[in-house]
Amino acid sequence: GDSVTQTEGLVTLTEGLPVMLNCTYQSTYSPFLFWYVQHLNEAPKLLLKSFTDNKRPEHQGFHATLHKSSSSFHLQKSSAQLSDSALYYCALSDWSNNRIFFGDGTQLVVKP
Amino acid sequence: DPKIIQKPKYLVAVTGSEKILICEQYLGHNAMYWYRQSAKKPLEFMFSYSYQKLMDNQTASSRFQPQSSKKNHLDLQITALKPDDSATYFCASSPTGGPSAETLYFGSGTRLTVL
């Protein structure tokens, strides 16, 4: 079955340092991968998505490359900002169903 | 203006009671969903509806019953409430709900506390 693994529950960074949040997945069929971001007391919203191998979508300075060979879709940003502090979910769907599976989420805290 | 309206924003209930969570979307989407977020399971899929038909159900308990009276409505009835049901319940929608890379659009959630 489909599943998503986010290994870090909490990532704490100093402003200006690079961000990398890990996401690996298992999928029987060709997957669609997403990153959603949830700021405090707000609803989750889409940050970026991909279904093409080795393509790198970008949004608000964040980017992620889908690597089907390693089943990974890590989220990266070159320089963290205080406003990036939020809960980040990696998510997965595929051609077999219309359910989107979410990982456990990674809380990113950016400090001055 | 919010495009997905969830009511109420906060809800306090006593154990054993019944509550209905309301969701209306004005995005013109044909698929609607319920997700639950608690400390134990961060964002958990519950139900999906497409064109007012149940497509997928990941909720083991029959105490949770979605109700779709109109295409843009998907309410959630919860009976015999338990303290473990305490969570934030998010309604979401997407254009068709078919297997694809569709974006989910979430409402602002209903925070349910069961005493």
Tab-separated table of C-alpha atoms in Angstrom:
chain	number	residue	atom	x	y	z
A	1	GLY	CA	0.000	0.000	0.000
A	2	ASP	CA	0.865	3.668	-0.166
A	3	SER	CA	2.701	5.374	2.666
A	4	VAL	CA	4.777	8.464	3.347
A	5	THR	CA	7.624	8.758	5.828
A	6	GLN	CA	8.885	11.990	7.274
A	7	THR	CA	11.714	11.123	9.597
A	8	GLU	CA	12.036	14.430	11.422
A	9	GLY	CA	9.297	15.482	13.755
A	10	LEU	CA	10.983	18.778	14.590
A	11	VAL	CA	13.625	20.766	12.766
A	12	THR	CA	15.048	23.883	14.384
A	13	LEU	CA	17.166	26.260	12.316
A	14	THR	CA	18.719	29.670	12.526
A	15	GLU	CA	17.458	32.232	10.036
A	16	GLY	CA	19.516	32.272	6.859
A	17	LEU	CA	20.586	28.649	6.995
A	18	PRO	CA	19.448	26.129	4.367
A	19	VAL	CA	16.360	24.020	4.906
A	20	MET	CA	15.986	20.368	4.023
A	21	LEU	CA	12.979	18.340	5.124
A	22	ASN	CA	13.048	14.668	4.288
A	23	CYS	CA	10.275	12.708	2.632
A	24	THR	CA	10.340	9.154	1.342
A	25	TYR	CA	7.420	7.142	0.098
A	26	GLN	CA	6.120	3.759	-0.913
A	27	SER	CA	3.714	3.487	-3.788
A	28	THR	CA	2.517	0.566	-5.873
A	29	TYR	CA	1.691	2.785	-8.828
A	30	SER	CA	3.216	5.879	-10.364
A	31	PRO	CA	2.877	8.456	-7.591
A	32	PHE	CA	1.963	12.083	-7.279
A	33	LEU	CA	3.877	13.849	-4.509
A	34	PHE	CA	2.911	17.005	-2.664
A	35	TRP	CA	4.194	19.307	0.041
A	36	TYR	CA	1.567	21.084	2.136
A	37	VAL	CA	2.340	23.785	4.683
A	38	GLN	CA	0.272	24.633	7.746
A	39	HIS	CA	0.974	27.797	9.684
A	40	LEU	CA	-0.180	28.071	13.271
A	41	ASN	CA	-3.983	28.103	13.604
A	42	GLU	CA	-4.424	27.984	9.832
A	43	ALA	CA	-5.549	25.347	7.359
A	44	PRO	CA	-3.015	23.303	5.397
A	45	LYS	CA	-2.355	24.633	1.915
A	46	LEU	CA	-0.417	23.366	-1.058
A	47	LEU	CA	3.201	24.457	-1.320
A	48	LEU	CA	4.228	22.450	-4.384
A	49	LYS	CA	3.617	19.168	-6.185
A	50	SER	CA	5.201	16.886	-8.735
A	51	PHE	CA	4.589	13.705	-10.644
A	52	THR	CA	7.457	13.876	-13.103
A	53	ASP	CA	10.733	12.144	-12.308
A	54	ASN	CA	13.676	14.474	-11.762
A	55	LYS	CA	11.631	17.638	-12.282
A	56	ARG	CA	12.038	20.378	-9.692
A	57	PRO	CA	8.929	22.474	-8.983
A	58	GLU	CA	9.516	25.662	-7.019
A	59	HIS	CA	7.309	27.972	-4.968
A	60	GLN	CA	8.107	30.767	-2.511
A	61	GLY	CA	11.780	29.823	-2.583
A	62	PHE	CA	11.081	26.175	-1.780
A	63	HIS	CA	11.827	23.384	-4.219
A	64	ALA	CA	11.598	19.611	-4.233
A	65	THR	CA	12.755	17.034	-6.759
A	66	LEU	CA	10.915	13.776	-7.214
A	67	HIS	CA	13.422	10.938	-7.460
A	68	LYS	CA	11.597	7.745	-8.276
A	69	SER	CA	14.818	5.717	-8.091
A	70	SER	CA	15.163	6.520	-4.391
A	71	SER	CA	11.433	7.118	-3.689
A	72	SER	CA	12.181	10.538	-2.287
A	73	PHE	CA	10.723	14.045	-2.496
A	74	HIS	CA	12.793	16.138	-0.088
A	75	LEU	CA	11.845	19.780	0.435
A	76	GLN	CA	14.636	22.349	0.258
A	77	LYS	CA	15.191	26.069	0.539
A	78	SER	CA	18.512	27.846	0.335
A	79	SER	CA	17.913	30.316	3.154
A	80	ALA	CA	15.342	29.964	5.939
A	81	GLN	CA	13.166	32.916	6.947
A	82	LEU	CA	11.353	33.442	10.228
A	83	SER	CA	8.046	33.269	8.353
A	84	ASP	CA	8.873	29.726	7.196
A	85	SER	CA	8.143	28.435	10.691
A	86	ALA	CA	5.242	26.044	10.182
A	87	LEU	CA	4.194	22.403	9.998
A	88	TYR	CA	5.141	20.782	6.685
A	89	TYR	CA	3.402	17.699	5.380
A	90	CYS	CA	4.621	15.491	2.582
A	91	ALA	CA	1.716	13.761	0.846
A	92	LEU	CA	1.145	11.116	-1.803
A	93	SER	CA	-1.550	9.937	-4.159
A	94	ASP	CA	-1.500	7.649	-7.181
A	95	TRP	CA	-3.581	6.404	-10.083
A	96	SER	CA	-5.251	3.656	-8.054
A	97	ASN	CA	-7.400	5.857	-5.811
A	98	ASN	CA	-8.428	9.384	-4.956
A	99	ARG	CA	-7.078	9.361	-1.430
A	100	ILE	CA	-4.164	11.581	-0.508
A	101	PHE	CA	-1.939	10.086	2.177
A	102	PHE	CA	-0.168	12.506	4.468
A	103	GLY	CA	3.036	11.879	6.371
A	104	ASP	CA	3.266	12.632	10.067
A	105	GLY	CA	4.520	16.147	9.372
A	106	THR	CA	7.700	18.024	10.237
A	107	GLN	CA	7.514	21.070	12.474
A	108	LEU	CA	10.000	23.662	11.232
A	109	VAL	CA	11.062	26.322	13.701
A	110	VAL	CA	13.245	29.160	12.409
A	111	LYS	CA	14.971	31.251	15.058
A	112	PRO	CA	16.612	34.670	14.699
B	1	ASP	CA	-13.710	35.591	1.338
B	2	PRO	CA	-13.289	32.011	2.489
B	3	LYS	CA	-14.227	29.563	-0.228
B	4	ILE	CA	-14.706	26.626	2.103
B	5	ILE	CA	-16.839	27.411	5.113
B	6	GLN	CA	-16.787	25.192	8.179
B	7	LYS	CA	-19.128	25.690	11.092
B	8	PRO	CA	-18.737	25.969	13.957
B	9	LYS	CA	-15.126	26.991	14.407
B	10	TYR	CA	-15.061	25.668	17.973
B	11	LEU	CA	-17.301	23.009	19.498
B	12	VAL	CA	-17.446	21.599	23.009
B	13	ALA	CA	-19.497	18.468	23.611
B	14	VAL	CA	-20.098	16.027	26.413
B	15	THR	CA	-19.296	12.334	26.183
B	16	GLY	CA	-22.126	10.373	24.635
B	17	SER	CA	-23.701	13.281	22.792
B	18	GLU	CA	-24.079	13.819	19.043
B	19	LYS	CA	-22.818	16.691	16.920
B	20	ILE	CA	-22.885	17.719	13.275
B	21	LEU	CA	-19.978	19.524	11.658
B	22	ILE	CA	-20.959	21.664	8.685
B	23	CYS	CA	-18.964	22.167	5.490
B	24	GLU	CA	-19.864	24.165	2.388
B	25	GLN	CA	-17.549	24.899	-0.502
B	26	TYR	CA	-17.916	27.613	-3.131
B	27	LEU	CA	-15.070	26.624	-5.427
B	28	GLY	CA	-17.291	24.725	-7.837
B	29	HIS	CA	-15.524	21.483	-6.975
B	30	ASN	CA	-17.086	18.068	-7.348
B	31	ALA	CA	-15.087	16.244	-4.707
B	32	MET	CA	-15.128	16.824	-0.972
B	33	TYR	CA	-13.253	15.246	1.900
B	34	TRP	CA	-12.985	15.064	5.646
B	35	TYR	CA	-9.655	14.902	7.442
B	36	ARG	CA	-8.935	14.791	11.155
B	37	GLN	CA	-5.930	16.280	12.902
B	38	SER	CA	-4.987	15.404	16.456
B	39	ALA	CA	-1.819	15.098	18.462
B	40	LYS	CA	-1.871	11.316	17.994
B	41	LYS	CA	-2.259	11.292	14.202
B	42	PRO	CA	-1.328	14.548	12.546
B	43	LEU	CA	-3.536	14.618	9.398
B	44	GLU	CA	-5.700	11.588	8.911
B	45	PHE	CA	-7.941	10.889	5.930
B	46	MET	CA	-11.534	10.029	6.870
B	47	PHE	CA	-13.850	10.168	3.842
B	48	SER	CA	-13.961	11.257	0.244
B	49	TYR	CA	-17.019	12.060	-1.859
B	50	SER	CA	-17.134	12.668	-5.570
B	51	TYR	CA	-20.322	13.923	-7.263
B	52	GLN	CA	-22.117	13.303	-3.955
B	53	LYS	CA	-21.165	9.635	-3.853
B	54	LEU	CA	-18.947	8.062	-1.227
B	55	MET	CA	-15.672	7.131	-2.890
B	56	ASP	CA	-13.485	6.124	0.011
B	57	ASN	CA	-13.907	5.541	3.722
B	58	GLN	CA	-10.966	5.164	6.049
B	59	THR	CA	-12.939	5.550	9.286
B	60	ALA	CA	-13.456	2.280	11.102
B	61	SER	CA	-16.216	3.545	13.356
B	62	SER	CA	-19.797	3.863	12.138
B	63	ARG	CA	-20.211	6.696	14.645
B	64	PHE	CA	-18.848	8.952	11.925
B	65	GLN	CA	-21.341	9.510	9.107
B	66	PRO	CA	-20.841	11.985	6.265
B	67	GLN	CA	-23.966	13.592	4.843
B	68	SER	CA	-24.136	15.238	1.421
B	69	SER	CA	-27.426	17.048	0.864
B	70	LYS	CA	-26.088	19.177	-2.002
B	71	LYS	CA	-23.124	18.946	-4.314
B	72	ASN	CA	-21.249	21.643	-2.411
B	73	HIS	CA	-22.123	20.386	1.069
B	74	LEU	CA	-20.506	17.615	3.053
B	75	ASP	CA	-21.446	17.547	6.706
B	76	LEU	CA	-20.058	15.130	9.274
B	77	GLN	CA	-22.331	13.638	11.907
B	78	ILE	CA	-20.607	12.164	14.936
B	79	THR	CA	-22.644	10.138	17.415
B	80	ALA	CA	-21.852	8.760	20.877
B	81	LEU	CA	-18.946	11.159	21.230
B	82	LYS	CA	-15.843	10.065	23.130
B	83	PRO	CA	-12.962	12.119	24.532
B	84	ASP	CA	-10.691	10.459	21.939
B	85	ASP	CA	-12.745	12.164	19.220
B	86	SER	CA	-11.289	15.483	20.334
B	87	ALA	CA	-9.460	16.864	17.308
B	88	THR	CA	-9.603	19.472	14.599
B	89	TYR	CA	-11.738	18.301	11.706
B	90	PHE	CA	-10.848	19.719	8.312
B	91	CYS	CA	-13.104	19.707	5.312
B	92	ALA	CA	-11.395	19.869	1.926
B	93	SER	CA	-12.336	19.876	-1.729
B	94	SER	CA	-10.762	19.269	-5.127
B	95	PRO	CA	-12.028	19.679	-8.703
B	96	THR	CA	-13.051	16.102	-9.511
B	97	GLY	CA	-11.617	13.720	-6.939
B	98	GLY	CA	-10.318	11.399	-9.593
B	99	PRO	CA	-6.903	9.783	-9.323
B	100	SER	CA	-4.627	12.634	-10.232
B	101	ALA	CA	-2.377	15.356	-8.914
B	102	GLU	CA	-5.306	17.522	-7.882
B	103	THR	CA	-4.699	20.083	-5.182
B	104	LEU	CA	-6.708	19.788	-1.992
B	105	TYR	CA	-8.195	23.030	-0.693
B	106	PHE	CA	-8.855	22.999	3.023
B	107	GLY	CA	-11.354	24.838	5.159
B	108	SER	CA	-10.254	26.476	8.388
B	109	GLY	CA	-11.385	23.525	10.498
B	110	THR	CA	-13.706	22.788	13.410
B	111	ARG	CA	-11.938	22.232	16.686
B	112	LEU	CA	-13.940	19.672	18.654
B	113	THR	CA	-13.383	19.089	22.363
B	114	VAL	CA	-15.214	16.225	24.035
B	115	LEU	CA	-15.407	16.385	27.821
